[in-house]
């Protein structure tokens, strides 16, 4: 149902002083005010004047006929009430009575200022031209760094959740803060020129985009990558089209879209633009991520080490063959591969007594062999049943695949689920330096610590690479998730970073273990990798580095900041997966690191896992 056509005119000159006789009534700008919440919330208003600028299934939007000259106060507002709007046509100049309301559907969301219970709707005249505001031309460009004055300059600062926007209700500063910018346009009809999709849409087709305005963090593929204190408030999500059409669900990061015109609305926890009609992909981005350029020599001088969260992998998983293909074709069968989210042999089947993942890992090894001719060995430690979180019955754990022609476990002594491995100094062979030894190899890191309640325990191992004089050490980890986080656009400021306290404790325990190794041998080659579920510039990662002395490999290998991503969430391409290395590896000039975007570039249906794998090249000879 297409409800309207639009005549785009160059100016808003029609909004003349014709109706100055009605000044006694509140203007839309006065109703909106210069803060997030209206000072008139809950009050009845009469004779509100505006021109209908768009219509939706449950209401319509009007723009003031008597605008003020304050850019902070929006000149438009949503009128909720479908029956009343059905007879109206875009371009009708109307007056109405109603009630000023603040609406939200969840206590963590911000409110939408609207007029409810409209009545006495009178069409004064019709056929007025309606011009959308072009963002960045008729409005300032959206701020690119900060979301809100209540975030203390860092949206990931701790403690978080210390204020509510709706209680503080600050005066809007739309040229400084992203949320203030979008709020200052609440209800307005706007146009985004040359939009780019920055992430796969959700199942409803809601699509995050950035327009042709100045943006920070643009990666080479067209997404926006977050960085320290910059989580991209210049992006906006395009919600359900007003004409009943549906946005495509097949778009993906980097797709260029046709121009979008729609109304600014706050709904489901986000400022969004409801387009007049479905968005359209003009020029799709490539989904084929290049394979790694790193070349192994299967020798300590040039060893490739990968890491991949394989998202609830079980022998029956439909995506197992594609994970194997990524390992073979994109990672080029690395010598050592850290895996996270490996499920037991019966996947999510619960209470069947199965906890071993030998079948899962064997199935993956077989699939890799049949594609690439490389035969991996594997090692893991099965958790205590249902003690490590994740999908019930799945018993996810971390595991290693390794190529026996390149690496082997150094003095293997596999621990059980409750055995805590320790680094001790073992006497070296005659005339050789002593090297740290792990009491269980592989072994879990302090599995009885309360920081690991209902979550995965890290798996440490010591390895000997072909040609190496000394072992190198790895910690494969998967810290607690961000479940329970609140929206970056939400009421709670700074937004709640779900699980951050758990990860802080886990960072401490993981780092303290690594420090044991480096205290014994400050020149040891140590690699900690996996799904940290945290950004490198946030508290837990800082604690991890500070205690362990480990270095972010993205920094050490000088990966450009905007290319550091393994995941896409809401508006941000971001890195939840990392490698951290000991100073000996960080300072070696031959160290390399790459993120392989097989999943963040794919459309939703083509994603194999929710994370991208990463791969590094190291000299671990230790001489
Ligand atoms: C913010 O609002 C929520 C929901 O109403 C409430 O539970 C919480 O206590 C508030 N937080 C602060 C810091 O006022
Ligand atoms: C899994 O494999 C390990 C050796 O890697 C072996 O010790 C263990 O018994 C196996 N578990 C099962 C249930 O087959
Ligand atoms: C790490 O944990 C230890 C032991 O619980 C505690 O004493 C120390 O303060 C913690 N360090 C940090 C930085 O959290």
XYZ file of C-alpha atoms and ligand atoms in Angstrom:
665
model
C 0.000 0.000 0.000
C 1.764 3.081 -1.228
C 0.228 5.968 0.654
C 1.877 8.938 -0.909
C 4.001 10.496 -3.534
C 6.533 13.171 -2.800
C 7.357 16.366 -4.538
C 10.868 17.282 -3.578
C 11.403 21.024 -3.505
C 14.589 22.848 -2.829
C 13.511 24.880 0.148
C 11.019 24.935 2.960
C 9.745 28.300 1.792
C 6.122 27.211 2.036
C 6.377 27.316 5.812
C 5.442 30.950 5.790
C 3.765 33.054 8.416
C 0.244 32.335 7.205
C -0.849 30.802 10.496
C 0.535 33.281 12.946
C -2.954 33.800 14.273
C -2.674 30.427 16.008
C 0.398 31.250 18.114
C -1.509 30.591 21.271
C -1.134 26.848 20.645
C 2.158 25.033 21.248
C 4.401 24.571 18.244
C 5.924 21.185 17.505
C 9.341 22.599 18.413
C 7.979 23.697 21.786
C 6.493 20.251 22.380
C 9.793 18.530 21.526
C 11.895 21.063 23.402
C 15.669 20.999 23.457
C 16.067 17.868 25.589
C 15.396 14.157 25.061
C 12.069 14.140 26.904
C 9.329 16.710 26.448
C 8.507 19.001 29.328
C 4.862 18.652 28.272
C 4.757 14.843 28.574
C 1.370 13.768 29.885
C -0.318 17.056 29.006
C -3.108 17.646 26.529
C -2.447 20.038 23.700
C -4.851 21.698 21.331
C -4.496 23.199 17.901
C -1.102 21.695 17.057
C -0.305 22.696 13.452
C 1.669 20.734 10.922
C 1.933 19.332 7.427
C 1.692 15.555 7.028
C 5.147 14.411 5.858
C 4.730 10.621 6.016
C 2.218 7.963 6.948
C 2.762 4.592 8.595
C 0.645 1.622 9.615
C -0.083 3.013 13.095
C 0.182 6.752 12.701
C 1.637 9.655 10.762
C 4.292 12.319 11.029
C 3.753 16.067 10.837
C 6.183 18.933 10.408
C 5.650 22.346 11.929
C 4.177 25.192 9.912
C 5.782 27.655 12.329
C 9.377 26.470 12.736
C 11.671 28.209 15.189
C 15.275 29.000 14.294
C 16.746 26.633 16.878
C 18.353 23.616 15.151
C 18.242 21.661 18.415
C 14.462 21.402 18.601
C 12.966 18.995 16.088
C 10.258 20.526 13.902
C 8.506 17.193 13.383
C 6.645 14.698 15.527
C 4.945 11.332 15.322
C 1.189 11.178 15.835
C 0.173 7.731 17.053
C -3.301 6.626 16.030
C -4.013 4.780 12.808
C -7.727 5.448 12.364
C -7.338 9.198 12.354
C -4.533 9.181 9.819
C -6.243 6.989 7.257
C -8.012 9.888 5.557
C -4.970 12.155 5.540
C -2.706 12.615 2.569
C 0.947 13.613 2.594
C 1.003 17.367 1.999
C -2.154 18.040 4.013
C -1.775 20.960 6.376
C -3.671 20.002 9.516
C -4.418 21.036 13.065
C -5.169 18.575 15.833
C -5.596 18.090 19.560
C -3.985 15.253 21.493
C -1.777 14.253 24.363
C 2.017 14.615 24.493
C 3.439 11.199 25.408
C 6.793 9.550 25.932
C 6.744 5.941 24.760
C 9.112 3.017 25.120
C 8.535 -0.736 25.055
C 11.381 -1.701 27.417
C 12.810 -0.083 30.538
C 16.320 -0.055 29.015
C 15.252 1.878 25.927
C 15.074 5.607 25.341
C 11.687 7.221 24.885
C 10.020 8.456 21.715
C 8.199 11.793 22.078
C 4.859 11.549 20.283
C 1.295 12.844 20.244
C -1.257 10.202 21.176
C -5.064 10.142 21.157
C -5.299 12.644 18.301
C -8.718 14.241 17.848
C -10.364 17.217 16.190
C -8.064 16.648 13.216
C -8.843 19.355 10.665
C -7.365 19.574 7.205
C -6.679 23.254 6.652
C -5.348 22.968 3.124
C -3.777 20.332 0.899
C -1.103 19.769 -1.685
C 1.801 21.315 0.178
C 5.192 20.193 -1.098
C 7.211 18.160 1.368
C 11.001 18.281 1.166
C 13.075 15.783 3.103
C 16.117 17.129 4.939
C 19.259 15.755 3.332
C 21.497 14.602 6.173
C 24.824 16.366 6.062
C 23.477 19.077 3.731
C 20.277 20.449 5.257
C 21.450 19.239 8.671
C 24.916 19.010 10.191
C 26.721 15.693 9.688
C 26.197 13.208 12.485
C 28.928 13.261 15.161
C 31.375 10.421 14.528
C 32.859 9.591 17.923
C 30.726 10.177 21.032
C 27.191 8.977 21.750
C 26.156 10.941 24.808
C 27.340 13.491 27.336
C 26.583 10.871 30.000
C 29.265 8.429 28.775
C 32.186 10.298 30.310
C 34.003 10.311 26.969
C 34.193 6.515 26.820
C 31.146 4.371 26.131
C 33.051 1.359 27.516
C 34.181 3.105 30.693
C 33.779 1.230 33.960
C 31.688 1.266 36.013
C 28.881 1.296 33.469
C 25.128 1.720 33.911
C 25.582 4.639 36.324
C 23.013 7.010 34.795
C 19.788 7.008 32.820
C 19.378 9.443 29.998
C 15.667 9.776 30.745
C 16.418 10.922 34.299
C 19.289 13.262 33.450
C 17.443 14.468 30.318
C 20.353 16.656 29.203
C 20.077 19.576 26.789
C 20.825 18.223 23.308
C 24.239 18.897 21.779
C 23.640 17.539 18.264
C 27.002 18.535 16.861
C 28.855 16.685 19.631
C 26.873 13.573 20.483
C 25.318 11.026 18.136
C 22.194 10.329 20.170
C 21.576 14.069 20.553
C 21.937 14.464 16.797
C 19.318 11.830 15.965
C 17.027 13.058 18.761
C 17.184 16.588 17.324
C 15.692 15.111 14.127
C 13.076 12.936 15.849
C 10.046 12.604 13.574
C 11.722 14.393 10.646
C 11.639 13.234 7.054
C 15.255 12.832 5.981
C 17.247 11.598 3.019
C 20.485 9.617 3.155
C 22.564 10.091 0.041
C 24.764 7.235 -1.162
C 24.175 4.903 1.781
C 26.358 1.863 2.377
C 25.184 -1.192 4.323
C 27.672 -1.862 7.099
C 26.428 -5.224 8.340
C 24.111 -8.075 7.407
C 20.536 -7.120 8.350
C 18.548 -8.898 11.033
C 15.827 -11.334 10.006
C 13.355 -8.466 9.552
C 15.654 -6.724 7.084
C 16.597 -3.921 9.497
C 19.880 -2.678 8.045
C 22.656 -0.552 9.557
C 23.939 2.062 7.123
C 26.203 5.065 6.885
C 25.535 7.851 4.375
C 27.866 10.003 2.325
C 28.803 12.102 5.351
C 32.207 12.111 7.033
C 32.637 8.879 8.965
C 35.454 7.513 11.094
C 36.543 3.889 11.120
C 35.534 3.065 7.521
C 37.287 -0.187 6.713
C 38.411 -1.130 3.202
C 35.272 -3.215 2.698
C 32.856 -0.391 3.530
C 31.968 -1.287 7.125
C 32.635 0.922 10.148
C 35.153 -0.493 12.597
C 35.067 0.600 16.215
C 38.195 1.788 17.950
C 39.184 3.117 21.347
C 36.470 5.611 22.452
C 34.861 5.616 18.983
C 31.910 3.273 18.462
C 30.472 4.977 15.383
C 27.410 7.027 16.377
C 27.286 8.273 12.757
C 25.635 4.999 11.683
C 21.855 4.553 11.669
C 19.589 1.529 11.299
C 16.943 1.415 8.577
C 13.790 -0.195 9.948
C 10.569 -1.489 8.402
C 9.372 0.394 5.297
C 6.249 2.508 5.807
C 4.538 1.274 2.637
C 4.354 -2.357 3.773
C 7.195 -3.592 1.553
C 10.108 -5.491 3.103
C 13.794 -4.661 3.157
C 16.026 -7.334 1.615
C 17.571 -9.780 4.108
C 20.400 -10.662 1.734
C 22.419 -7.441 1.914
C 25.824 -7.397 3.583
C 28.740 -5.263 4.693
C 29.892 -2.890 1.960
C 26.817 -3.106 -0.296
C 26.045 0.278 -1.829
C 22.363 1.143 -1.603
C 20.014 3.463 -3.447
C 19.256 6.770 -1.726
C 16.988 6.323 1.305
C 14.209 8.700 2.404
C 12.294 8.072 5.604
C 11.368 9.335 9.050
C 13.585 9.363 12.136
C 12.040 7.285 14.894
C 13.203 5.708 18.145
C 12.073 2.101 18.406
C 13.320 -1.224 19.777
C 16.182 0.496 21.568
C 17.619 2.374 18.582
C 17.247 5.594 16.709
C 16.251 4.413 13.276
C 14.957 5.619 9.959
C 11.714 4.089 8.739
C 12.049 4.306 4.948
C 9.094 5.224 2.731
C 9.749 2.057 0.767
C 12.131 -0.907 0.895
C 15.828 -0.201 0.584
C 17.496 -1.461 -2.560
C 21.028 -2.686 -3.182
C 22.547 -0.687 -6.046
C 25.954 -2.321 -6.106
C 26.760 -5.352 -3.973
C 30.158 -5.715 -2.315
C 32.226 -8.812 -2.919
C 31.593 -11.579 -0.419
C 34.718 -13.516 -1.264
C 37.346 -12.796 1.340
C 40.876 -13.352 0.077
C 42.758 -16.263 1.636
C 45.727 -15.670 3.910
C 48.926 -14.466 2.316
C 50.979 -16.085 5.082
C 53.098 -19.059 4.045
C 54.218 -21.719 6.469
C 57.489 -23.592 6.216
C 56.210 -26.159 8.730
C 59.342 -25.321 10.686
C 59.976 -23.179 13.754
C 61.337 -20.427 11.495
C 57.922 -19.864 9.865
C 54.995 -21.460 11.621
C 51.381 -20.468 10.942
C 48.995 -20.306 13.894
C 45.261 -19.745 13.368
C 42.274 -19.225 15.637
C 38.603 -19.759 14.792
C 35.380 -19.735 16.807
C 33.513 -22.436 14.889
C 30.090 -21.711 16.481
C 28.708 -24.807 18.183
C 30.415 -27.349 15.961
C 29.203 -30.957 16.319
C 29.651 -33.999 14.032
C 26.091 -33.477 12.753
C 26.591 -29.746 12.056
C 25.556 -28.663 8.577
C 28.403 -26.132 8.621
C 31.206 -28.606 9.408
C 32.197 -29.055 5.753
C 32.340 -25.287 5.255
C 34.487 -24.817 8.368
C 36.838 -27.417 6.887
C 36.850 -25.506 3.596
C 37.774 -22.282 5.422
C 40.631 -24.105 7.156
C 41.927 -25.501 3.861
C 41.295 -22.699 1.353
C 41.356 -19.535 3.475
C 43.720 -20.409 6.311
C 45.821 -22.762 4.131
C 45.828 -25.486 6.803
C 47.813 -23.679 9.501
C 50.348 -25.658 11.532
C 48.467 -25.008 14.748
C 44.811 -24.026 14.982
C 43.052 -22.811 18.117
C 39.339 -23.691 17.962
C 36.544 -22.400 20.182
C 32.962 -23.687 20.515
C 33.685 -27.312 19.767
C 30.707 -29.333 21.031
C 30.715 -32.908 22.230
C 30.047 -35.851 19.924
C 26.265 -35.620 20.297
C 26.072 -31.833 20.027
C 23.236 -30.286 22.054
C 21.719 -33.646 23.027
C 21.590 -33.305 26.795
C 21.917 -35.807 29.649
C 23.223 -38.586 27.401
C 26.495 -38.959 29.298
C 28.535 -37.839 26.265
C 31.134 -35.140 26.921
C 34.025 -36.232 24.682
C 34.506 -34.266 21.456
C 36.764 -36.877 19.858
C 34.035 -37.590 17.299
C 33.526 -33.894 16.519
C 37.240 -33.264 16.122
C 37.748 -36.479 14.101
C 34.915 -35.470 11.761
C 36.559 -32.079 11.208
C 39.983 -33.670 10.698
C 38.471 -36.097 8.152
C 36.738 -33.262 6.288
C 39.998 -31.274 6.124
C 41.928 -34.325 4.931
C 39.441 -35.049 2.174
C 39.678 -31.445 0.912
C 43.303 -30.644 1.479
C 45.241 -33.830 1.973
C 46.571 -32.625 5.345
C 45.995 -34.848 8.355
C 45.722 -33.003 11.636
C 46.063 -34.391 15.140
C 43.929 -32.838 17.833
C 43.910 -32.353 21.559
C 41.392 -31.026 24.070
C 40.185 -31.740 27.589
C 36.561 -32.604 28.029
C 34.772 -30.445 30.600
C 32.697 -31.710 33.495
C 29.249 -32.286 31.938
C 27.227 -29.063 31.664
C 29.677 -27.121 33.870
C 31.129 -24.848 31.191
C 28.059 -22.987 29.879
C 26.951 -22.584 26.276
C 24.117 -24.455 24.614
C 22.755 -26.991 27.164
C 24.155 -30.463 26.525
C 26.646 -29.181 23.945
C 29.570 -28.928 26.377
C 31.482 -26.484 24.208
C 35.192 -26.315 24.818
C 38.337 -25.006 23.202
C 40.567 -27.441 21.301
C 43.717 -27.505 19.194
C 44.285 -29.010 15.765
C 47.961 -29.419 14.884
C 49.995 -30.742 12.016
C 52.323 -33.430 13.351
C 54.777 -32.697 10.518
C 55.267 -29.213 12.013
C 54.518 -29.280 15.755
C 54.067 -31.769 18.566
C 53.089 -31.497 22.201
C 56.212 -31.012 24.319
C 56.372 -33.810 26.907
C 52.612 -34.511 26.702
C 50.753 -35.241 29.911
C 47.071 -34.581 29.310
C 45.240 -33.307 32.382
C 41.691 -34.048 33.406
C 38.915 -31.463 33.616
C 39.772 -30.553 37.195
C 43.558 -30.638 36.973
C 45.168 -27.197 37.096
C 48.317 -27.026 35.016
C 51.270 -25.076 36.404
C 54.436 -23.737 34.837
C 57.514 -25.062 36.607
C 61.184 -24.806 35.753
C 62.418 -28.131 34.448
C 66.147 -28.681 34.330
C 67.354 -28.463 30.743
C 69.422 -31.135 29.068
C 73.172 -30.961 29.893
C 74.630 -27.664 28.831
C 71.231 -26.259 27.757
C 69.085 -23.627 29.415
C 66.193 -24.786 31.497
C 62.776 -24.150 29.932
C 59.417 -23.805 31.686
C 57.432 -27.033 31.673
C 53.689 -27.458 32.120
C 52.730 -29.972 34.826
C 49.772 -30.998 32.630
C 50.209 -30.687 28.893
C 47.679 -29.857 27.713
C 46.119 -28.667 30.934
C 43.317 -26.373 31.983
C 44.095 -23.072 33.698
C 42.934 -22.996 37.316
C 39.657 -24.804 36.502
C 38.456 -24.611 40.116
C 38.589 -20.800 40.221
C 35.152 -19.205 40.723
C 35.852 -16.883 37.774
C 35.091 -19.835 35.483
C 31.673 -20.650 36.963
C 29.475 -21.841 34.053
C 32.036 -20.891 31.445
C 34.848 -22.332 29.392
C 38.228 -22.922 31.004
C 41.330 -21.951 29.021
C 43.489 -24.764 27.666
C 47.253 -24.280 27.980
C 49.808 -26.316 26.088
C 53.551 -26.448 25.441
C 54.697 -27.333 21.934
C 57.853 -28.188 20.090
C 58.027 -26.930 16.536
C 60.170 -28.719 13.982
C 63.723 -27.402 14.242
C 63.106 -25.595 17.559
C 65.539 -25.797 20.462
C 62.960 -24.779 23.038
C 59.207 -25.189 23.453
C 56.649 -22.468 22.900
C 53.473 -22.054 24.921
C 49.852 -21.424 24.057
C 46.660 -20.554 25.908
C 43.432 -21.125 23.977
C 40.532 -19.305 25.593
C 36.897 -18.367 25.306
C 35.836 -15.900 27.989
C 32.258 -15.210 29.088
C 29.937 -13.605 26.554
C 28.491 -10.105 26.376
C 24.950 -11.393 27.007
C 22.968 -8.862 29.071
C 24.522 -5.829 27.394
C 22.224 -2.861 26.780
C 21.931 -0.982 23.491
C 24.532 1.669 22.648
C 21.463 3.824 21.848
C 19.707 2.899 25.085
C 18.667 4.794 28.186
C 21.386 3.293 30.397
C 24.675 5.252 30.277
C 27.341 4.217 29.783
C 25.579 1.155 28.345
C 25.898 -2.077 30.314
C 28.757 -4.197 28.946
C 27.297 -7.615 29.829
C 29.687 -10.047 31.524
C 32.448 -7.480 31.982
C 32.953 -8.353 35.668
C 33.296 -12.040 34.815
C 35.791 -11.257 32.062
C 37.754 -9.012 34.405
C 38.268 -11.957 36.773
C 39.023 -14.300 33.879
C 41.582 -11.843 32.521
C 43.289 -11.814 35.879
C 43.453 -15.615 36.231
C 44.525 -16.184 32.604
C 47.179 -13.460 32.812
C 48.483 -14.669 36.176
C 49.073 -18.113 34.659
C 50.943 -16.649 31.675
C 53.011 -14.533 34.045
C 54.157 -17.762 35.731
C 55.718 -18.832 32.436
C 57.254 -15.434 31.694
C 58.589 -15.069 35.248
C 60.473 -18.322 34.701
C 61.625 -17.309 31.237
C 61.038 -13.709 30.129
C 62.160 -14.668 26.609
C 59.588 -17.472 26.254
C 57.397 -17.512 23.158
C 53.805 -17.424 24.407
C 50.616 -17.075 22.331
C 47.218 -16.487 23.953
C 44.420 -16.565 21.410
C 40.723 -17.147 21.060
C 37.395 -15.489 21.663
C 38.053 -12.995 24.463
C 34.533 -11.571 24.001
C 36.039 -8.139 24.633
C 37.581 -5.237 22.756
C 41.295 -4.592 23.148
C 40.724 -1.131 24.650
C 38.281 -2.200 27.383
C 39.051 -2.969 31.054
C 39.505 -6.769 30.969
C 41.998 -6.613 28.099
C 43.953 -3.849 29.798
C 44.073 -5.950 32.979
C 45.165 -8.959 30.944
C 48.059 -7.049 29.342
C 49.067 -5.300 32.537
C 49.353 -8.504 34.576
C 50.804 -10.796 31.886
C 52.965 -8.387 29.892
C 51.398 -9.834 26.729
C 51.084 -7.591 23.667
C 48.085 -7.236 21.342
C 49.275 -8.825 18.085
C 47.177 -6.331 16.068
C 49.451 -3.648 17.561
C 52.673 -5.622 17.266
C 52.001 -6.544 13.625
C 50.689 -3.018 12.878
C 47.359 -4.158 11.442
C 45.573 -0.894 10.466
C 43.109 -0.006 13.238
C 40.069 -0.050 10.927
C 40.953 -3.534 9.632
C 40.899 -5.062 13.128
C 37.603 -6.922 13.148
C 36.384 -10.492 13.450
C 32.722 -9.849 14.170
C 29.949 -7.451 13.219
C 27.399 -6.350 15.785
C 24.860 -3.570 15.394
C 26.731 -0.647 13.787
C 30.233 -1.879 14.537
C 32.749 -4.135 12.880
C 34.718 -5.186 15.938
C 37.326 -7.566 17.309
C 36.172 -9.988 20.000
C 38.852 -12.453 18.898
C 42.490 -11.652 19.439
C 45.980 -13.005 19.658
C 48.224 -11.668 22.382
C 51.892 -12.600 22.321
C 54.840 -12.404 24.676
C 57.415 -9.638 24.120
C 59.813 -12.062 22.391
C 57.245 -12.679 19.620
C 55.916 -9.122 19.563
C 59.359 -7.701 18.859
C 60.372 -10.183 16.164
C 60.264 -8.433 12.809
C 58.972 -11.484 10.950
C 55.768 -11.696 13.023
C 52.632 -11.230 10.883
C 48.885 -11.217 11.559
C 45.767 -11.302 9.351
C 42.016 -11.413 9.923
C 40.235 -13.449 7.248
C 36.744 -12.026 6.675
C 34.970 -15.152 5.460
C 31.929 -14.454 7.639
C 31.683 -10.707 8.289
C 31.595 -10.105 4.536
C 29.059 -12.844 3.812
C 25.285 -12.467 3.598
C 23.355 -13.872 6.539
C 22.542 -17.135 4.730
C 26.154 -17.631 3.674
C 27.681 -17.085 7.106
C 29.327 -20.261 8.361
C 30.141 -18.955 11.841
C 29.407 -15.627 13.527
C 33.170 -14.996 13.893
C 35.966 -14.569 11.367
C 39.144 -16.623 11.809
C 42.556 -14.996 12.201
C 46.010 -16.290 11.384
C 49.563 -15.360 12.345
C 53.062 -16.220 11.209
C 55.747 -16.663 13.853
C 59.336 -17.672 14.298
C 59.151 -19.835 17.432
C 62.630 -21.338 17.249
C 63.455 -19.807 20.613
C 67.147 -19.503 19.914
C 17.850 3.337 35.195
O 16.557 2.877 34.873
C 16.340 1.511 35.160
C 14.999 1.110 34.589
O 13.999 1.984 34.971
C 16.442 1.299 36.659
O 16.265 -0.076 36.964
C 17.832 1.737 37.109
O 17.934 1.642 38.504
C 18.127 3.153 36.671
N 19.539 3.423 36.921
C 19.970 4.521 37.517
C 21.446 4.650 37.673
O 19.218 5.375 37.925
C 39.466 -39.193 23.208
O 40.787 -39.184 22.738
C 41.765 -39.193 23.769
C 43.131 -39.119 23.124
O 43.250 -37.986 22.357
C 41.638 -40.432 24.624
O 42.556 -40.385 25.678
C 40.227 -40.524 25.168
O 40.031 -41.739 25.859
C 39.198 -40.422 24.042
N 37.884 -40.362 24.632
C 36.888 -41.106 24.199
C 35.592 -40.961 24.939
O 37.008 -41.859 23.256
C 43.914 -10.154 40.427
O 43.479 -11.120 41.363
C 44.196 -11.058 42.590
C 43.788 -12.273 43.408
O 42.402 -12.346 43.546
C 43.902 -9.744 43.263
O 44.633 -9.655 44.474
C 44.322 -8.613 42.321
O 43.963 -7.385 42.898
C 43.666 -8.766 40.985
N 44.235 -7.766 40.064
C 43.486 -7.009 39.292
C 44.200 -6.013 38.441
O 42.278 -7.120 39.212
